[in-house]
Amino acid sequence: MTDNGEDSRLHHVCEAPGKEDSVINDSRPYEISLVDSKSCKEHNDALKLTAGNSEGEISPYQPRPPSLPRLSKSSKTGSVEETVRTRRLRNSQESLSDPAETGSSTDSLKEDQTVPAPGVAMVRNHNSNVRPLSAVTTRSPGFRDRGNSLSEFESRPCSQQSDPIDQWVRSTKVRLSPVQPTGPLPALEKSFASATLRAANRIDRDCLDYSVLAKEKLGERLHRNLSDSRLLENMGSDSASVNSLRSTYSVLSPIRPQDVRNRSFLEGSVLGNGALLGAEELDRYFPDRRLGIYIATWNMQGEKGLPPNLDDFLLPTDSEFAQDFYIIGVQEGCPDRREWETRLQETLGPYYVMLYAASLGVLYLTVFVRRDLIWFCSEVEHATVTTRIISQIKTKGAVGIAFTFFGTSFLFITSHFTSGDAKIYERILDYNKIVEALGLPKDLPDTNPYRSTPSDVTTRFDQVFWFGDFNFRLSKDRVDVEAIMNRTVEGDMGPLLEHDQLSKEMNDGSIFKGFQEAPIHFFPTYKFDIGCDIYDTTSKQRTPSYTDRILFRNRQAGDIKVVKYTSCSSIKTSDHRPVIGVFHVKLRPGRDNIPLGAGQFDRGLYLEGIRRRITRELKRREAMKSQGSSTICTLS
């Protein structure tokens, strides 16, 4: 259709606005009312703009008017009105049911609130709703600015909002006025929170050592490590939740949903973000990158009866904090190994789980770890070596347990060497056989293969602890040894250690190459009469000696710091006194290329130990209650 034909038809419609047959081609059921004397002319100009060029091309940036429903030939005027009314009702219901539309009143009312400029024709359908024709044929603000928060009517000056046409258009849809408060709102406190927020990031009190370290040593450095600063920048919450997140009592940070979607531990590196064993996780749990390890060695002399209480053995009162790892090596252990492990679990309580246990005859080696750290441990491997000529007699030899924690590999060995005052050479042979025959690691990757030696197992790990009954004696008569002990003051054991066989052989380089030992400030741990603090009173009159020792070796100098090295004099059920050592070991971030242990531990042992702990506590409370309720009557 040409432009002239379109102008003549529109002019005919403008002259007869009240006729019923004003529908154009049955697809435009509209009547055009004259707003002013210039509306038809300006409307013709608008149609010329939308008609495109003479070739019929339409600009890709020009919005097209919405398609109108086609009416059947048998449709009457009444049916047209009913169809339009039904369509508008359905549109209004969809607008109300759409959550995106109900959340904003400006988008759903945009088209009906659009007010035409003077001289623009108004298009009125048979449902008596008015729409500006420019909104259909031109790029009106109703199509360009659907994302605006204010409609065109609300953004106009107040002087233009009083137009009667505007008021009539606004009345086509009902808008609720905003709810205003009846009075002044109460003032909010500077820090408001519910009980749930205050306790959202609290953890057990066994982690109080991290807060003390933060206040005394680390300061703000721990403050940043225990909370994700990137998370705080992107989250919106009240002051209480932010303070709780930054609290030094919180070791774990909240996890964002996008991190759960995207995070993967299948691949990782030292510098990789999000690696399970990487620097980010390591700094979160160990801000100073130091791991606390408690090591105990004890020759139990094969006694069936265990001490009634192992608290002094594992949890001495002179220690300020419990440690992260507890490694217990036993020689000549009790016949019931499971009972021994259960007693250890009962003593350590619910904060710790048994990661692994291995044995060789009566040699027991047990590893306990804090339960929230098991996810960072690799699979655990163990190996045994017997030093007896007859392999069926398994009283002398060694048990080794190896695993990787973050990026640091550990090897723990407990051993029992040949006994006898003069059998130094045999003990050196035991050591050489163990370092050559202990087949570790098996499947775990070596963290530093360039510094490993095939003939020495202790060179294949970053941190090595070797402890047990080495049976090295003091090369001195008992009378002379007792005289030196009587002259010893303030824990100076130098005069005694001058006669120590192990110290001499280590200085000569014939045994324990590369190992160190902390200074000794305690009396010899062998040999006592059972149940007392008196050295051997039997006919053999054995010389007191330092048979029970704890040695350590590291690849990097200064990685192991000695905190405590002493004996436990309160355990007297054996002729040996237990020897304990506390160490702080430096950790390094690692790669996610090692087989992880997947949080496995001995669940049955854990439940049995906790059950016994609860039973013991209930019995103690019952005894205290019965003792408090009893009274004593006296007659004078």
Coordinates of N, CA, C and O in Angstrom, one line a residue, residues 206-337:
D206 N 38.0 -26.5 72.5 CA 39.4 -27.0 72.4 C 40.2 -26.2 71.4 O 41.4 -26.4 71.2
C207 N 39.6 -25.2 70.7 CA 40.3 -24.3 69.8 C 40.6 -23.0 70.4 O 40.9 -22.0 69.6
L208 N 40.5 -22.8 71.7 CA 40.8 -21.6 72.3 C 42.3 -21.2 72.1 O 42.6 -20.0 72.3
D209 N 43.1 -22.2 71.8 CA 44.5 -21.8 71.7 C 44.8 -20.9 70.5 O 45.7 -20.1 70.5
Y210 N 43.9 -21.0 69.5 CA 44.1 -20.1 68.3 C 43.8 -18.7 68.7 O 44.4 -17.7 68.3
S211 N 42.8 -18.5 69.6 CA 42.5 -17.1 70.0 C 43.6 -16.5 70.8 O 43.9 -15.3 70.7
V212 N 44.1 -17.3 71.7 CA 45.2 -16.8 72.6 C 46.4 -16.5 71.7 O 47.1 -15.4 71.9
L213 N 46.7 -17.3 70.7 CA 47.8 -17.0 69.8 C 47.6 -15.7 69.1 O 48.5 -14.9 68.8
A214 N 46.3 -15.5 68.7 CA 46.0 -14.3 68.0 C 46.2 -13.1 68.8 O 46.7 -12.0 68.3
K215 N 45.9 -13.1 70.1 CA 46.0 -11.9 70.9 C 47.4 -11.7 71.3 O 47.9 -10.6 71.4
E216 N 48.2 -12.8 71.6 CA 49.5 -12.6 72.1 C 50.6 -12.5 71.1 O 51.6 -11.7 71.2
K217 N 50.5 -13.2 70.0 CA 51.6 -13.3 69.0 C 51.2 -12.8 67.6 O 51.9 -11.9 67.1
L218 N 50.1 -13.2 67.1 CA 49.8 -13.0 65.7 C 49.0 -11.7 65.4 O 49.2 -11.2 64.4
G219 N 48.2 -11.3 66.3 CA 47.4 -10.1 66.2 C 46.5 -10.2 65.0 O 45.8 -11.1 64.8
E220 N 46.6 -9.1 64.1 CA 45.7 -9.0 63.0 C 45.9 -10.0 61.9 O 45.1 -10.3 61.1
R221 N 47.1 -10.7 61.9 CA 47.4 -11.6 60.9 C 46.5 -12.8 61.0 O 45.9 -13.3 60.0
L222 N 46.3 -13.3 62.2 CA 45.3 -14.4 62.4 C 43.9 -14.0 62.1 O 43.1 -14.7 61.6
H223 N 43.7 -12.7 62.4 CA 42.3 -12.1 62.1 C 41.9 -12.2 60.7 O 40.8 -12.5 60.3
R224 N 42.9 -12.0 59.8 CA 42.6 -12.1 58.4 C 42.6 -13.5 57.9 O 41.9 -13.9 57.0
N225 N 43.4 -14.4 58.5 CA 43.5 -15.7 58.0 C 42.2 -16.5 58.3 O 41.9 -17.4 57.6
L226 N 41.6 -16.2 59.5 CA 40.4 -17.0 59.9 C 39.2 -16.6 59.2 O 38.1 -17.1 59.4
S227 N 39.2 -15.5 58.4 CA 38.0 -15.1 57.6 C 38.4 -14.8 56.2 O 39.5 -14.3 56.0
D228 N 37.5 -15.0 55.3 CA 37.8 -14.7 53.9 C 37.5 -13.3 53.6 O 36.3 -12.9 53.6
S229 N 38.5 -12.5 53.4 CA 38.3 -11.1 53.1 C 37.5 -10.8 51.8 O 36.7 -9.9 51.7
R230 N 37.7 -11.7 50.8 CA 36.9 -11.5 49.6 C 35.5 -11.8 49.8 O 34.6 -11.2 49.2
L231 N 35.2 -12.7 50.7 CA 33.8 -13.0 51.0 C 33.1 -11.8 51.7 O 32.0 -11.4 51.5
L232 N 33.9 -11.1 52.6 CA 33.3 -10.0 53.3 C 33.0 -8.8 52.4 O 32.1 -8.0 52.6
E233 N 33.8 -8.7 51.3 CA 33.6 -7.6 50.4 C 32.3 -7.8 49.6 O 31.6 -6.8 49.2
N234 N 31.9 -9.0 49.4 CA 30.7 -9.2 48.5 C 29.5 -9.6 49.3 O 28.4 -9.9 48.6
M235 N 29.5 -9.7 50.6 CA 28.3 -10.1 51.3 C 27.7 -8.9 52.0 O 28.4 -8.0 52.4
G236 N 26.4 -8.9 52.1 CA 25.7 -7.8 52.9 C 25.0 -8.4 54.1 O 24.2 -9.3 54.0
S237 N 25.4 -8.0 55.3 CA 24.8 -8.6 56.5 C 25.0 -7.5 57.6 O 25.6 -6.5 57.4
D238 N 24.4 -7.9 58.7 CA 24.5 -6.9 59.8 C 25.9 -7.0 60.5 O 26.7 -7.9 60.2
S239 N 26.1 -6.2 61.4 CA 27.5 -6.1 62.0 C 27.8 -7.3 62.8 O 28.9 -7.7 62.9
A240 N 26.8 -8.0 63.4 CA 27.0 -9.1 64.2 C 27.5 -10.3 63.4 O 28.5 -11.0 63.8
S241 N 27.0 -10.6 62.3 CA 27.4 -11.7 61.5 C 28.8 -11.4 61.0 O 29.7 -12.3 60.9
V242 N 29.2 -10.2 60.6 CA 30.5 -9.9 60.1 C 31.5 -10.0 61.3 O 32.6 -10.6 61.1
N243 N 31.1 -9.5 62.4 CA 32.0 -9.7 63.6 C 32.2 -11.1 63.9 O 33.3 -11.6 64.3
S244 N 31.2 -11.9 63.8 CA 31.3 -13.3 64.1 C 32.2 -14.0 63.1 O 32.9 -14.9 63.5
L245 N 32.1 -13.6 61.9 CA 32.9 -14.2 60.8 C 34.4 -13.8 61.1 O 35.3 -14.7 60.9
R246 N 34.7 -12.6 61.5 CA 36.0 -12.2 61.8 C 36.5 -12.6 63.2 O 37.7 -12.3 63.5
S247 N 35.7 -13.3 63.9 CA 36.1 -13.6 65.3 C 37.3 -14.5 65.3 O 37.3 -15.5 64.5
T248 N 38.2 -14.4 66.3 CA 39.3 -15.3 66.4 C 38.8 -16.6 67.0 O 39.6 -17.6 67.0
Y249 N 37.6 -16.7 67.4 CA 37.1 -18.0 67.9 C 36.6 -18.9 66.7 O 36.3 -20.0 66.9
S250 N 36.5 -18.3 65.5 CA 36.0 -19.0 64.4 C 37.2 -19.5 63.5 O 37.9 -18.6 63.0
V251 N 37.3 -20.8 63.3 CA 38.4 -21.3 62.5 C 37.8 -21.5 61.1 O 38.5 -21.4 60.1
L252 N 36.6 -21.8 61.0 CA 36.0 -22.1 59.7 C 35.2 -20.9 59.2 O 34.5 -20.3 60.0
S253 N 35.3 -20.6 57.9 CA 34.5 -19.5 57.3 C 33.3 -20.1 56.5 O 33.4 -21.2 56.1
P254 N 32.3 -19.3 56.4 CA 31.1 -19.7 55.6 C 31.5 -20.0 54.2 O 32.5 -19.4 53.7
I255 N 30.8 -20.9 53.5 CA 31.0 -21.2 52.1 C 29.9 -20.7 51.3 O 28.8 -20.8 51.5
R256 N 30.3 -20.0 50.2 CA 29.4 -19.4 49.2 C 28.9 -20.5 48.3 O 29.6 -21.4 47.9
P257 N 27.7 -20.4 47.8 CA 27.1 -21.4 46.9 C 28.0 -21.5 45.6 O 28.1 -22.6 45.1
Q258 N 28.5 -20.4 45.1 CA 29.3 -20.5 43.9 C 30.6 -21.3 44.1 O 31.1 -21.9 43.2
D259 N 31.1 -21.2 45.3 CA 32.3 -22.0 45.6 C 32.0 -23.5 45.6 O 32.8 -24.3 45.2
V260 N 30.8 -23.8 46.2 CA 30.4 -25.2 46.2 C 30.2 -25.7 44.7 O 30.5 -26.9 44.4
R261 N 29.7 -24.9 43.9 CA 29.5 -25.3 42.5 C 30.8 -25.5 41.7 O 30.9 -26.4 40.9
N262 N 31.7 -24.6 41.9 CA 32.9 -24.6 41.1 C 34.1 -25.2 41.7 O 35.1 -25.6 41.0
R263 N 34.2 -25.5 43.0 CA 35.4 -25.9 43.6 C 35.6 -27.4 43.3 O 34.7 -28.2 43.4
S264 N 36.8 -27.8 43.0 CA 37.2 -29.1 42.7 C 38.6 -29.4 43.3 O 39.5 -28.6 43.2
F265 N 38.7 -30.6 43.9 CA 40.0 -31.0 44.5 C 40.7 -32.1 43.7 O 41.6 -32.7 44.2
L266 N 40.2 -32.3 42.5 CA 40.8 -33.3 41.7 C 42.2 -32.8 41.2 O 43.1 -33.6 40.9
E267 N 42.4 -31.5 41.0 CA 43.6 -31.0 40.6 C 44.0 -29.8 41.5 O 43.1 -29.1 42.0
G268 N 45.2 -29.6 41.7 CA 45.6 -28.5 42.5 C 47.2 -28.3 42.5 O 47.9 -29.2 42.0
S269 N 47.6 -27.2 43.0 CA 49.1 -27.0 43.1 C 49.3 -26.1 44.3 O 48.4 -25.7 45.0
V270 N 50.6 -25.8 44.5 CA 50.9 -25.0 45.7 C 50.3 -23.6 45.6 O 49.8 -23.0 46.6
L271 N 50.3 -23.1 44.4 CA 49.7 -21.7 44.2 C 48.3 -21.7 43.7 O 47.7 -20.7 43.5
G272 N 47.7 -22.9 43.5 CA 46.3 -22.9 43.0 C 45.3 -22.5 44.1 O 45.4 -22.9 45.2
N273 N 44.4 -21.6 43.7 CA 43.4 -21.2 44.6 C 42.3 -22.3 44.8 O 41.9 -22.9 43.8
G274 N 42.0 -22.5 46.0 CA 40.9 -23.5 46.3 C 41.4 -24.9 46.5 O 40.6 -25.8 46.7
A275 N 42.8 -25.1 46.4 CA 43.3 -26.5 46.6 C 43.1 -26.9 48.0 O 43.3 -26.1 49.0
L276 N 42.7 -28.1 48.2 CA 42.4 -28.6 49.6 C 43.7 -28.6 50.5 O 43.6 -28.3 51.6
L277 N 44.8 -28.9 49.9 CA 46.1 -28.9 50.6 C 46.9 -27.7 50.3 O 48.1 -27.7 50.6
G278 N 46.3 -26.7 49.7 CA 47.1 -25.5 49.3 C 47.3 -24.5 50.4 O 46.9 -24.7 51.6
A279 N 47.8 -23.4 50.1 CA 48.2 -22.4 51.1 C 47.0 -21.7 51.8 O 47.1 -21.4 52.9
E280 N 45.9 -21.6 51.0 CA 44.7 -20.9 51.6 C 44.2 -21.8 52.7 O 43.9 -21.2 53.8
E281 N 44.0 -23.1 52.5 CA 43.5 -23.9 53.6 C 44.5 -24.0 54.7 O 44.1 -24.1 55.9
L282 N 45.7 -24.1 54.4 CA 46.8 -24.3 55.4 C 46.8 -23.0 56.4 O 46.8 -23.2 57.6
D283 N 46.7 -21.8 55.8 CA 46.7 -20.6 56.6 C 45.4 -20.5 57.4 O 45.4 -19.9 58.5
R284 N 44.3 -21.1 56.9 CA 43.1 -21.0 57.7 C 43.2 -21.8 59.0 O 42.7 -21.4 60.0
Y285 N 43.8 -23.0 58.9 CA 43.8 -23.8 60.1 C 45.1 -23.6 60.9 O 45.1 -23.8 62.1
F286 N 46.2 -23.3 60.3 CA 47.4 -23.1 60.9 C 48.0 -21.7 60.5 O 48.9 -21.7 59.6
P287 N 47.6 -20.6 61.1 CA 48.1 -19.3 60.6 C 49.6 -19.2 60.7 O 50.2 -18.5 59.9
D288 N 50.2 -19.8 61.7 CA 51.7 -19.7 61.8 C 52.4 -20.9 61.2 O 53.6 -21.0 61.3
R289 N 51.6 -21.8 60.6 CA 52.1 -23.0 59.9 C 52.9 -23.9 60.8 O 54.0 -24.4 60.4
R290 N 52.5 -24.0 62.0 CA 53.1 -24.9 63.0 C 52.1 -25.9 63.5 O 51.0 -25.5 63.9
L291 N 52.5 -27.2 63.5 CA 51.7 -28.3 63.9 C 52.2 -28.8 65.2 O 53.4 -29.0 65.4
G292 N 51.3 -29.0 66.2 CA 51.7 -29.5 67.5 C 51.6 -31.0 67.6 O 50.6 -31.6 67.3
I293 N 52.7 -31.7 67.9 CA 52.8 -33.1 67.9 C 53.2 -33.6 69.3 O 54.2 -33.1 69.9
Y294 N 52.5 -34.5 69.9 CA 52.8 -35.1 71.2 C 53.2 -36.5 71.0 O 52.5 -37.3 70.4
I295 N 54.4 -36.9 71.4 CA 55.0 -38.2 71.2 C 55.3 -38.8 72.5 O 55.9 -38.2 73.4
A296 N 54.9 -40.1 72.7 CA 55.1 -40.8 74.0 C 55.6 -42.2 73.6 O 55.1 -42.8 72.7
T297 N 56.6 -42.6 74.4 CA 57.2 -44.0 74.2 C 57.2 -44.6 75.6 O 57.6 -43.9 76.6
W298 N 56.9 -45.9 75.7 CA 56.8 -46.6 77.0 C 57.0 -48.1 76.8 O 56.3 -48.7 76.0
N299 N 57.9 -48.6 77.6 CA 58.0 -50.1 77.7 C 57.1 -50.5 78.9 O 57.4 -50.3 80.0
M300 N 56.0 -51.2 78.5 CA 55.0 -51.6 79.5 C 55.4 -52.9 80.3 O 54.7 -53.3 81.2
Q301 N 56.5 -53.5 79.9 CA 56.9 -54.8 80.5 C 55.9 -55.9 80.4 O 55.9 -56.8 81.2
G302 N 55.0 -55.8 79.5 CA 54.0 -56.9 79.3 C 53.0 -57.0 80.4 O 52.4 -58.1 80.5
E303 N 52.8 -56.1 81.2 CA 51.9 -56.2 82.3 C 50.4 -56.2 81.8 O 50.1 -55.4 80.9
K304 N 49.6 -57.1 82.3 CA 48.2 -57.1 82.0 C 47.4 -55.9 82.6 O 46.5 -55.4 81.9
G305 N 47.8 -55.5 83.8 CA 47.1 -54.4 84.4 C 47.5 -53.1 83.9 O 48.7 -52.8 83.9
L306 N 46.6 -52.2 83.5 CA 46.9 -50.9 83.0 C 46.7 -49.9 84.1 O 46.0 -50.1 85.1
P307 N 47.4 -48.8 84.0 CA 47.2 -47.7 85.1 C 45.7 -47.3 85.1 O 45.0 -47.3 84.1
P308 N 45.2 -47.0 86.3 CA 43.8 -46.7 86.4 C 43.5 -45.4 85.6 O 42.3 -45.1 85.2
N309 N 44.5 -44.5 85.5 CA 44.2 -43.2 84.8 C 45.4 -42.9 84.0 O 46.6 -42.9 84.5
L310 N 45.2 -42.6 82.7 CA 46.3 -42.2 81.8 C 46.3 -40.7 81.5 O 47.0 -40.3 80.6
D311 N 45.6 -39.9 82.3 CA 45.6 -38.5 82.1 C 47.0 -37.9 82.2 O 47.4 -37.0 81.4
D312 N 47.8 -38.3 83.2 CA 49.1 -37.8 83.4 C 50.1 -38.2 82.3 O 51.1 -37.6 82.0
F313 N 49.7 -39.3 81.6 CA 50.5 -39.8 80.5 C 50.3 -39.1 79.3 O 51.3 -38.8 78.5
L314 N 49.1 -38.7 79.0 CA 48.7 -38.0 77.7 C 48.4 -36.6 77.9 O 48.6 -35.8 76.9
L315 N 47.8 -36.2 79.0 CA 47.4 -34.8 79.2 C 48.0 -34.3 80.5 O 47.3 -34.1 81.5
P316 N 49.3 -34.0 80.5 CA 49.9 -33.5 81.8 C 49.4 -32.1 82.1 O 49.0 -31.3 81.2
T317 N 49.3 -31.9 83.4 CA 48.8 -30.6 83.8 C 49.7 -29.4 83.6 O 49.2 -28.3 83.6
D318 N 51.0 -29.6 83.3 CA 51.9 -28.5 83.1 C 51.8 -28.1 81.6 O 52.5 -27.1 81.2
S319 N 51.0 -28.7 80.8 CA 50.8 -28.3 79.4 C 49.7 -27.3 79.3 O 48.6 -27.6 79.8
E320 N 49.9 -26.2 78.6 CA 48.8 -25.2 78.5 C 47.7 -25.7 77.5 O 46.5 -25.4 77.7
F321 N 48.2 -26.3 76.4 CA 47.2 -26.7 75.3 C 47.5 -28.1 75.0 O 48.6 -28.7 75.1
A322 N 46.4 -28.8 74.5 CA 46.5 -30.1 73.9 C 47.1 -29.9 72.5 O 47.0 -28.9 71.9
Q323 N 47.7 -31.0 72.0 CA 48.3 -30.9 70.7 C 47.4 -31.5 69.6 O 46.4 -32.0 69.8
D324 N 47.9 -31.3 68.3 CA 47.1 -31.7 67.2 C 47.2 -33.2 66.9 O 46.3 -33.9 66.5
F325 N 48.4 -33.7 67.0 CA 48.7 -35.2 66.8 C 49.2 -35.8 68.1 O 49.9 -35.2 68.9
Y326 N 48.7 -37.0 68.4 CA 49.2 -37.8 69.5 C 49.7 -39.1 69.0 O 49.0 -39.9 68.4
I327 N 51.0 -39.4 69.1 CA 51.7 -40.6 68.6 C 52.2 -41.3 69.8 O 53.0 -40.8 70.6
I328 N 51.7 -42.6 70.0 CA 52.1 -43.4 71.1 C 52.7 -44.6 70.7 O 52.1 -45.4 69.9
G329 N 53.9 -44.9 71.1 CA 54.7 -46.1 70.8 C 54.9 -46.9 72.1 O 55.3 -46.3 73.1
V330 N 54.6 -48.2 72.0 CA 54.7 -49.1 73.2 C 55.5 -50.3 72.8 O 55.4 -50.9 71.7
Q331 N 56.4 -50.6 73.7 CA 57.2 -51.8 73.6 C 56.8 -52.8 74.8 O 56.5 -52.3 75.9
E332 N 56.8 -54.1 74.4 CA 56.4 -55.1 75.4 C 55.0 -54.7 75.9 O 54.7 -54.6 77.1
G333 N 54.1 -54.4 75.0 CA 52.8 -54.0 75.3 C 51.9 -55.0 76.0 O 52.3 -56.2 76.1
C334 N 50.8 -54.6 76.5 CA 49.9 -55.5 77.2 C 49.3 -56.5 76.2 O 49.2 -56.2 75.0
P335 N 48.9 -57.7 76.7 CA 48.4 -58.7 75.7 C 47.2 -58.3 74.9 O 47.1 -58.7 73.8
D336 N 46.3 -57.5 75.5 CA 45.1 -57.1 74.8 C 45.4 -55.7 74.2 O 45.2 -54.6 74.8
R337 N 45.7 -55.7 72.9 CA 46.0 -54.5 72.2 C 44.8 -53.6 72.1 O 44.9 -52.4 72.2

